[in-house]
Short mmCIF file of C-alpha atoms in Angstrom, two decimals:
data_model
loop_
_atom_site.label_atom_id
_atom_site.label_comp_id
_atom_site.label_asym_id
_atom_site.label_seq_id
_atom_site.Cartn_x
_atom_site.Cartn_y
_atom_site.Cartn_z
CA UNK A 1 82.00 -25.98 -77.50
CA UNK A 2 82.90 -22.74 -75.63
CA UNK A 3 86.43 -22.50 -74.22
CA UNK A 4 87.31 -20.37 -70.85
CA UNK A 5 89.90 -18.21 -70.35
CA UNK A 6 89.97 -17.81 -67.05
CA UNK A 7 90.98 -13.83 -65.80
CA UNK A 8 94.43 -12.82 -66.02
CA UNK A 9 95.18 -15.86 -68.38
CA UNK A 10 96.21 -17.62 -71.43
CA UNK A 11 95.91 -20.83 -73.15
CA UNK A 12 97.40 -22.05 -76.84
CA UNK A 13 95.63 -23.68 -79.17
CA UNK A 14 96.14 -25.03 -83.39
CA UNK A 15 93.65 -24.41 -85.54
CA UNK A 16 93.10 -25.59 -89.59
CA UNK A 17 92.60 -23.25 -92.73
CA UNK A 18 88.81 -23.07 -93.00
CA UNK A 19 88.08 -23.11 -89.47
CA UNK A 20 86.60 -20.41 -88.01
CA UNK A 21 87.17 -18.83 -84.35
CA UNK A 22 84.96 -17.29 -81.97
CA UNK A 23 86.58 -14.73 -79.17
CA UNK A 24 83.86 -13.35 -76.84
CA UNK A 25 83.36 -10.57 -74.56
CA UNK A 26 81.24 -13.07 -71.63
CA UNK A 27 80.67 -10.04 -69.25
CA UNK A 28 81.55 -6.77 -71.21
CA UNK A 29 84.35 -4.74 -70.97
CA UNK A 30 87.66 -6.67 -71.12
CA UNK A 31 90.22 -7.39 -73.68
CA UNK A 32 91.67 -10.36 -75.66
CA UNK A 33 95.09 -10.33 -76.92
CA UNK A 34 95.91 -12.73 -79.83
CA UNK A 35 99.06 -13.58 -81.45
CA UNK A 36 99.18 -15.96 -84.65
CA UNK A 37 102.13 -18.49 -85.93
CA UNK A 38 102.16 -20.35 -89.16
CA UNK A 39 101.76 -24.00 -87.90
CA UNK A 40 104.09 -24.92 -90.63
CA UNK A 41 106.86 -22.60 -89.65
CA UNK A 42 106.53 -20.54 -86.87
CA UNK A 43 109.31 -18.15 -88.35
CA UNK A 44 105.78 -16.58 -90.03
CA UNK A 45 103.67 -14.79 -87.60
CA UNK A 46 100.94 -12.07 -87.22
CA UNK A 47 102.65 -8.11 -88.00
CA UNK A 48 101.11 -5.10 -86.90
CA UNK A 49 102.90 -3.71 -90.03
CA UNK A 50 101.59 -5.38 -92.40
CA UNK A 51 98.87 -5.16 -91.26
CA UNK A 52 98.45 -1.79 -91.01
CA UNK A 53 100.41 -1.07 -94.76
CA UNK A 54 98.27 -3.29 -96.65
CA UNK A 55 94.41 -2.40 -94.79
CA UNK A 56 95.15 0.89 -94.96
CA UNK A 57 94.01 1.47 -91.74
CA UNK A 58 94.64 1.91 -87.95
CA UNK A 59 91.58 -0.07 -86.94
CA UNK A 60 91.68 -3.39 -88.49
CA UNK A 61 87.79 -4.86 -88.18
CA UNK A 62 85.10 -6.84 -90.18
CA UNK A 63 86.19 -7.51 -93.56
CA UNK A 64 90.03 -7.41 -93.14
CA UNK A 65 93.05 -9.64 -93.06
CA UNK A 66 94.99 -10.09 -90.14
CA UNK A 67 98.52 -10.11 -92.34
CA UNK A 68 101.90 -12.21 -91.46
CA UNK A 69 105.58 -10.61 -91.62
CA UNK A 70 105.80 -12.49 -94.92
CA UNK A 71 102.63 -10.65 -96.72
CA UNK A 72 100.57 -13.84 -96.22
CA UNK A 73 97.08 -13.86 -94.96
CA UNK A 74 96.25 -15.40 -91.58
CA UNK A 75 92.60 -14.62 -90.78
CA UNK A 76 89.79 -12.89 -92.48
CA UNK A 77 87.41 -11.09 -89.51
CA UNK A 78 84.12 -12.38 -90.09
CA UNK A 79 82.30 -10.67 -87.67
CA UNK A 80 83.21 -8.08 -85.02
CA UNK A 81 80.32 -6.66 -83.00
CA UNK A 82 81.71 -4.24 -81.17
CA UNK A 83 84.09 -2.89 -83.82
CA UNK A 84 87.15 -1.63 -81.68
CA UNK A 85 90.11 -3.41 -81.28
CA UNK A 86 93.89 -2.08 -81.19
CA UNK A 87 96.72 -3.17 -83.34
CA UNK A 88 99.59 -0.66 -82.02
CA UNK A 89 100.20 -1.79 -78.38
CA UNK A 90 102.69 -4.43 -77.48
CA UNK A 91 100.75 -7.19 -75.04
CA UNK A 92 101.43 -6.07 -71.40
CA UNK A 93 104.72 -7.20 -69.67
CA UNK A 94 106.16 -6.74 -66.33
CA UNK A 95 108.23 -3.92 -67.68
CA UNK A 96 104.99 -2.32 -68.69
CA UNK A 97 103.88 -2.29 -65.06
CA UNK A 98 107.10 -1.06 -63.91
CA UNK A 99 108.07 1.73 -66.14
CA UNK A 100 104.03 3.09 -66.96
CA UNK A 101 102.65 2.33 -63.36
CA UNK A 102 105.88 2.18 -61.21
CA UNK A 103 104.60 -1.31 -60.10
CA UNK A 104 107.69 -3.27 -58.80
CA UNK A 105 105.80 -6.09 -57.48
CA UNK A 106 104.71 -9.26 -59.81
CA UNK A 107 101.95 -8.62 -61.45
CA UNK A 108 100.43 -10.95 -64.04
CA UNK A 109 100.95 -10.07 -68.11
CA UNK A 110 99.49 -10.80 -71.23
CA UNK A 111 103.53 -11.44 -72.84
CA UNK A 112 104.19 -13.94 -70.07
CA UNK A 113 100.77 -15.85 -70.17
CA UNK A 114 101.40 -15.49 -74.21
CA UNK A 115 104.99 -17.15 -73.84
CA UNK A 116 104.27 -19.35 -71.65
CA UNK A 117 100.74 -20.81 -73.75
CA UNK A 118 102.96 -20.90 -76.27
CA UNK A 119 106.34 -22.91 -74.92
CA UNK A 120 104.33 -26.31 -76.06
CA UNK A 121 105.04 -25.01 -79.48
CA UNK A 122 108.59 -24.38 -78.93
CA UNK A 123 108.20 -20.68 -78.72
CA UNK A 124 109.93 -18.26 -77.03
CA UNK A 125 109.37 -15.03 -74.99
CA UNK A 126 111.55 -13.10 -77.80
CA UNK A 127 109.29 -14.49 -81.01
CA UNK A 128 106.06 -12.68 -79.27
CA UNK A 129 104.63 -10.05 -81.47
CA UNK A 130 102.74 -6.97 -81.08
CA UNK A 131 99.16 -8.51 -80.47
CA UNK A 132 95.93 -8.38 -81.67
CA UNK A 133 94.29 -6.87 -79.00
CA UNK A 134 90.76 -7.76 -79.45
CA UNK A 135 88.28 -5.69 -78.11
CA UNK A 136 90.95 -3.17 -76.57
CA UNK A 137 89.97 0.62 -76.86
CA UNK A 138 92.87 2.80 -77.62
CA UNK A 139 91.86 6.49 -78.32
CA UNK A 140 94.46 8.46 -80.86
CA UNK A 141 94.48 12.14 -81.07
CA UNK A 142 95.22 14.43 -84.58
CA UNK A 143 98.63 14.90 -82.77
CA UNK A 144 99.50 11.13 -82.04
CA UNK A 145 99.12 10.99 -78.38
CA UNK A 146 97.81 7.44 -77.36
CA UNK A 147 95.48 6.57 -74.38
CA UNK A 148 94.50 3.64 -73.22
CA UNK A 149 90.55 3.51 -72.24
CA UNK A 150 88.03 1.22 -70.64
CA UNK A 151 86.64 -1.41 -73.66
CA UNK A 152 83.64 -0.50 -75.50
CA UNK A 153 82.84 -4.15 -75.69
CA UNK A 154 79.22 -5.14 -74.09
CA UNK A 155 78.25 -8.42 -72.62
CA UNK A 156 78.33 -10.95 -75.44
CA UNK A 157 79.85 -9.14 -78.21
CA UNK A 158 82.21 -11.27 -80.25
CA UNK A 159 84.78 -11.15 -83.31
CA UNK A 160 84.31 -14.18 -85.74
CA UNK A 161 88.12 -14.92 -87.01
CA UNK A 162 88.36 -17.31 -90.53
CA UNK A 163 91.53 -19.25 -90.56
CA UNK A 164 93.32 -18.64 -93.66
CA UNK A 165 96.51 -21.43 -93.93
CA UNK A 166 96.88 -23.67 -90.23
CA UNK A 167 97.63 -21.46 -87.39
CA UNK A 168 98.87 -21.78 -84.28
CA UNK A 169 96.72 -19.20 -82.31
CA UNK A 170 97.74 -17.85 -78.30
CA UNK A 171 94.58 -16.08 -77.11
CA UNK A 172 94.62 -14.18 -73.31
CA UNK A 173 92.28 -12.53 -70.81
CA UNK A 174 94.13 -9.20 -70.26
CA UNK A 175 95.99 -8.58 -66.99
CA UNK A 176 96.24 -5.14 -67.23
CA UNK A 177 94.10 -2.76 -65.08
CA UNK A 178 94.07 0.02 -67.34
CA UNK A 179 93.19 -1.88 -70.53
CA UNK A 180 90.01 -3.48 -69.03
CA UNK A 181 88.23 -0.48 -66.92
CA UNK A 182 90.17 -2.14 -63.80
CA UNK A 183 88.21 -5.31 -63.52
CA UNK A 184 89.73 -8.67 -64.40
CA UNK A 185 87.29 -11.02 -66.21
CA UNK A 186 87.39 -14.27 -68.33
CA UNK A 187 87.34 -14.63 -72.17
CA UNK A 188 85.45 -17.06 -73.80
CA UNK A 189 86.13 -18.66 -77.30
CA UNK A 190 85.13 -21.18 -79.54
CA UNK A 191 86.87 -23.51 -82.43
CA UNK A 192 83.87 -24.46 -85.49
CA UNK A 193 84.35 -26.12 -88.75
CA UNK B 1 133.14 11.92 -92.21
CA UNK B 2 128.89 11.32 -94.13
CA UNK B 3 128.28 8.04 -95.62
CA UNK B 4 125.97 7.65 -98.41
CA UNK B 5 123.16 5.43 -99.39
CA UNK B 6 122.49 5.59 -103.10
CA UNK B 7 118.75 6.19 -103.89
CA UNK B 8 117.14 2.48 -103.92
CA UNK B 9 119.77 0.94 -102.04
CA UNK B 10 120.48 0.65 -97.89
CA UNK B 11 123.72 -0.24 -95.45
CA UNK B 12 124.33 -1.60 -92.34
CA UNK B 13 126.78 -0.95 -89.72
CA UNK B 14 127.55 -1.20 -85.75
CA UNK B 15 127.32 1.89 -83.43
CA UNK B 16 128.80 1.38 -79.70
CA UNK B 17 126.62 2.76 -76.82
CA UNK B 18 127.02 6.59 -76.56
CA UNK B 19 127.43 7.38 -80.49
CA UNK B 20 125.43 9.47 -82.57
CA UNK B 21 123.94 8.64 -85.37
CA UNK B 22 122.75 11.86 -87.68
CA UNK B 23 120.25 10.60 -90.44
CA UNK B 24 120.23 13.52 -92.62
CA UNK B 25 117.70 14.01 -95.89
CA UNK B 26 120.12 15.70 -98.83
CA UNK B 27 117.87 16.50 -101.49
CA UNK B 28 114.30 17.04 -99.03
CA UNK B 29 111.41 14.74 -99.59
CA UNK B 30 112.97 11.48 -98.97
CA UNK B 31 112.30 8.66 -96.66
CA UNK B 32 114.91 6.30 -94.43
CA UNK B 33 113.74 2.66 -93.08
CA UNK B 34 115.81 2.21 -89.87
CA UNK B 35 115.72 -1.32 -87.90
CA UNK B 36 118.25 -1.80 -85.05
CA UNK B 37 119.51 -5.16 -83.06
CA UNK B 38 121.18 -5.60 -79.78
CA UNK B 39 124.44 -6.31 -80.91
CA UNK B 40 125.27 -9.16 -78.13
CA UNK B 41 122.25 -10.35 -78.63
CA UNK B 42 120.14 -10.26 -81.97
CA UNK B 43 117.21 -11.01 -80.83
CA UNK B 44 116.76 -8.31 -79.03
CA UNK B 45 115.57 -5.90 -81.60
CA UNK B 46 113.14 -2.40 -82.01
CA UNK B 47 109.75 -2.93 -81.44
CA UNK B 48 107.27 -0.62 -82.79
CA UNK B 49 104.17 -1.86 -80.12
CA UNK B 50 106.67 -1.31 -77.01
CA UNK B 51 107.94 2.32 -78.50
CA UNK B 52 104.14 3.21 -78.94
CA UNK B 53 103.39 2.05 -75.78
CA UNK B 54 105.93 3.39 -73.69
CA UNK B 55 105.89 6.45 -75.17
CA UNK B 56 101.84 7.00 -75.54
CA UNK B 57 102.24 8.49 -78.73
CA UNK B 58 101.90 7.36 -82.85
CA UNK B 59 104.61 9.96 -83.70
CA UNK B 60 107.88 9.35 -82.29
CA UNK B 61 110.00 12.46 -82.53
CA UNK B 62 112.61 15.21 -80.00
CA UNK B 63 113.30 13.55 -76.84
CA UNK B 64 111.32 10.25 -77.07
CA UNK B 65 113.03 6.69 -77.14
CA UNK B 66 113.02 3.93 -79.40
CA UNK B 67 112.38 0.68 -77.25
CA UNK B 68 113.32 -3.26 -77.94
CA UNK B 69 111.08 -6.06 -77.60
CA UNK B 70 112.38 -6.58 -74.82
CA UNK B 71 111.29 -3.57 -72.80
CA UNK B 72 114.96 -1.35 -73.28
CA UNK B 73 115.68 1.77 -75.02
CA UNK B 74 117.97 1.34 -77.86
CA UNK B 75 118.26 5.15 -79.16
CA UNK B 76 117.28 8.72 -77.70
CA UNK B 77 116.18 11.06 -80.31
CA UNK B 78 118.15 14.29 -79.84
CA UNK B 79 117.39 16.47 -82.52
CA UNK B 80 114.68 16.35 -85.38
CA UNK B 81 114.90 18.99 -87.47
CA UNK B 82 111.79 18.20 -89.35
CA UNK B 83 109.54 16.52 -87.06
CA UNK B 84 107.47 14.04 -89.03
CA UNK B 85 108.23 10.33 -88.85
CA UNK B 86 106.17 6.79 -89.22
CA UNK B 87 106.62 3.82 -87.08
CA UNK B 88 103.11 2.21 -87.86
CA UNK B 89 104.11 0.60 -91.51
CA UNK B 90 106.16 -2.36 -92.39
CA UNK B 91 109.18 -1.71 -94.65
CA UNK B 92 108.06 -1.35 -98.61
CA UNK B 93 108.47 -5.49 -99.66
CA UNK B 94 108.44 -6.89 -103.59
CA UNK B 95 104.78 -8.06 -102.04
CA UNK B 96 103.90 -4.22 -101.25
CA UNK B 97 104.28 -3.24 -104.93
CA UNK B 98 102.70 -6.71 -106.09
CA UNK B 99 99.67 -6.03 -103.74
CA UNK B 100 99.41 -2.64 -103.41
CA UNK B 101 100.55 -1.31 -106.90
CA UNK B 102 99.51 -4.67 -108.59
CA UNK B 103 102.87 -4.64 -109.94
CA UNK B 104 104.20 -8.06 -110.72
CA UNK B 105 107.82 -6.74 -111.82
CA UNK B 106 111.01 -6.68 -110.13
CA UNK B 107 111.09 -3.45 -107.94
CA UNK B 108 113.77 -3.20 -105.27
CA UNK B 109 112.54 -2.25 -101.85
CA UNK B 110 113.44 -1.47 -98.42
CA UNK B 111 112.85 -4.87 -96.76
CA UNK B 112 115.40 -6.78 -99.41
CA UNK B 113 117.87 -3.24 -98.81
CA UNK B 114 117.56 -4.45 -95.27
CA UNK B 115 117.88 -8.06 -95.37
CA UNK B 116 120.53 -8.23 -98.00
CA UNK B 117 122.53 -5.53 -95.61
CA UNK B 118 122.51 -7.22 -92.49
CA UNK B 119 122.93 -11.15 -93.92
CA UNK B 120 126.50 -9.85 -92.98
CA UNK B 121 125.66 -10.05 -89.37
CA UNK B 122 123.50 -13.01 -89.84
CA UNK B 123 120.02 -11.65 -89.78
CA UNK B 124 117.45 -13.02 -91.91
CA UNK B 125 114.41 -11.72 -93.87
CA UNK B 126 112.34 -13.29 -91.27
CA UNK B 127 113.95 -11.25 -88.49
CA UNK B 128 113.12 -7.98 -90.08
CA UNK B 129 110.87 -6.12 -87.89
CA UNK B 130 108.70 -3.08 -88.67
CA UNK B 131 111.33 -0.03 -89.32
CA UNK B 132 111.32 3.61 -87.71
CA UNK B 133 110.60 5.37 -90.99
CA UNK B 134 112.28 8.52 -90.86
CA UNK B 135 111.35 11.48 -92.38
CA UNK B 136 107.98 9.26 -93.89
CA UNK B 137 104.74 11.11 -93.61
CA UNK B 138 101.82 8.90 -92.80
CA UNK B 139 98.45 10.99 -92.27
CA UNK B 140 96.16 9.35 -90.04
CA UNK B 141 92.51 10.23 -90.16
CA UNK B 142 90.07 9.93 -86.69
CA UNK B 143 88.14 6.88 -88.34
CA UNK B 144 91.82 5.08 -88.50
CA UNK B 145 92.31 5.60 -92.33
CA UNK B 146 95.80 5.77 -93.34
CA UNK B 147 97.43 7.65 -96.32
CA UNK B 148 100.78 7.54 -97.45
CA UNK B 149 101.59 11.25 -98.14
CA UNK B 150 105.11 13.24 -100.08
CA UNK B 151 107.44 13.43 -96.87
CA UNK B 152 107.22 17.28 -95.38
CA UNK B 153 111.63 16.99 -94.65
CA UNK B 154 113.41 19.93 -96.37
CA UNK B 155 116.80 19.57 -97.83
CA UNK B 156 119.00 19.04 -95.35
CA UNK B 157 116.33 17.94 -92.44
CA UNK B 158 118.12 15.33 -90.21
CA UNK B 159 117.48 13.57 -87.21
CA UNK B 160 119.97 12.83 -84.43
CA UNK B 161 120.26 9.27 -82.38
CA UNK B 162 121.94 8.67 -79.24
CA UNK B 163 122.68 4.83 -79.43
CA UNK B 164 121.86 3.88 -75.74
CA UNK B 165 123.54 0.18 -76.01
CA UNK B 166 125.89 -1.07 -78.64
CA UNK B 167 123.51 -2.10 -81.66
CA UNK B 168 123.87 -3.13 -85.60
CA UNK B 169 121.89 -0.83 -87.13
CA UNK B 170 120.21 -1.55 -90.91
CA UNK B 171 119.30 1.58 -93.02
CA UNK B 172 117.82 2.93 -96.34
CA UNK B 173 116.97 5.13 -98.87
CA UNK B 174 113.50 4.15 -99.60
CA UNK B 175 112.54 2.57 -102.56
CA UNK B 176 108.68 3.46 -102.55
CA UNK B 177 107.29 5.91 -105.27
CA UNK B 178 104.53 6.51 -102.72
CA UNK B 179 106.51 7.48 -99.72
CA UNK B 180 108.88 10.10 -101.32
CA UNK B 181 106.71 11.48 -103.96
CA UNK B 182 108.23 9.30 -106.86
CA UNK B 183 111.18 10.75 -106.47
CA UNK B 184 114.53 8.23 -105.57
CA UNK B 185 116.73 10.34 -103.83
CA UNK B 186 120.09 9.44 -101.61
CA UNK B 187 120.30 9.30 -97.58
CA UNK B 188 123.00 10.99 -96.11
CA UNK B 189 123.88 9.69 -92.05
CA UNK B 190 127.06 10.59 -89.96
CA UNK B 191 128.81 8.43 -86.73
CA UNK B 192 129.75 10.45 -84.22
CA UNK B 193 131.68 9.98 -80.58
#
């Protein structure tokens, strides 16, 4: 049964070792950041470090681990359609609108609808992670220098995640302007055995 | 007065807001895993997906800041005499040389240097976060493939920090054969007002 994430949003969710989960792009062009806890002991969770070190690679897609800060596996990607997704960025936080867009107004963020998705669980702003940023199009030049760009993700596409030990998963629409082309849209996603 | 860290071994220690530290490479060719905590506050610690971020850049060198988790700069780099540093890999882990090398014997390593140096302050393994690898030369290619390459730091390359709150600060001379050429060489550093 699909799941909505409504724009600029978050939600929480457990799922078992064996299950498999669905994250889709409904209209095209937005981005999904995911953060993973041990269900068992929340002390284990997703690293971008890991992650990195042991796929040997800066963009993590079909056919590798997503890797824990204790060298376990979390999920195997099944499936990933659209093939870009960004492992390097921190989810967006109010800080990240004030210091990279001078924006000292509230604005809605991917670390506070994380943190607070995730409270149920007893976890805390401080235990987020750098993200999983599904779907999220970060360009990377031969001399380092980041940019963020509009998602390459069309209408439909979708990365298949296989649970690898019992996970406690928080899953977001983006709230950042610059990471989704400037329009806010929903995520979908979908829990099957 | 310089400290030393043996080859294979690491330290930890407190610097007050407004100190220098100078991380200096003896021998040439060596790598140094630095973490750092908020020292009122330890879980406040460096983040690799904020510094990224904030910075818009995979090499972190002259003149850029390393940031916290929580959105605050911890150090300014002042000087880097060499100019090549990593801040995408975890540190090297027994599981590292188990999965990576397939080797199932004892090997010391840069995450137990760390964790065994800062039990003192009562950090744990799990709150080891991905290091600043100074000096450590990680080639990137433009399809994402990473490669672990001999660092490019000459003897007597250093980099200088300017501690920008009062932090505990872990360090190391790394243990990896793959990150300093298979070579285990010391780490020189310096505290200065």
């Amino acid at each position: 049964m699909t799941q909505v994430i409504e724009k600029q949003s978050g939600t929480a969710f457990r799922i078992k070792k064996g299950q498999k989960l669905k994250v889709t792009d409904p209209e095209g062009g937005q981005v999904s950041d995911m953060v993973l806890f041990n269900a068992e002991d929340k002390r284990e969770k997703i690293s971008s470090g890991k992650t990195l070190d042991f796929e040997e690679s800066i963009l993590i897609t079909k056919g590798d681990f997503l890797w824990s800060n204790r060298s376990n596996k979390m999920m195997k990607i099944l499936e990933d359609t659209n093939g870009r997704n960004d492992f390097l960025l921190a989810p967006c936080s109010p800080e990240t609108f004030k210091i990279m867009y001078n924006n000292n107004e509230y604005h809605p963020s991917c670390f506070e609808n994380l943190y607070t998705s995730l409270a149920q669980y007893g976890i805390e702003p401080d235990d987020i992670p750098t993200a999983f940023n599904i779907f999220m199009n970060v360009q990377f030049e031969p001399d380092g220098k980041l940019s963020v760009e509009p998602p390459l993700s069309k209408a439909g596409d979708h990365v298949l995640f296989e649970a690898q030990m019992d996970l406690i998963v928080g899953l977001t629409a983006c709230s950042a302007e610059d990471s989704n082309g400037g329009s806010f849209k929903p995520i979908h996603y979908e829990i099957m055995d």
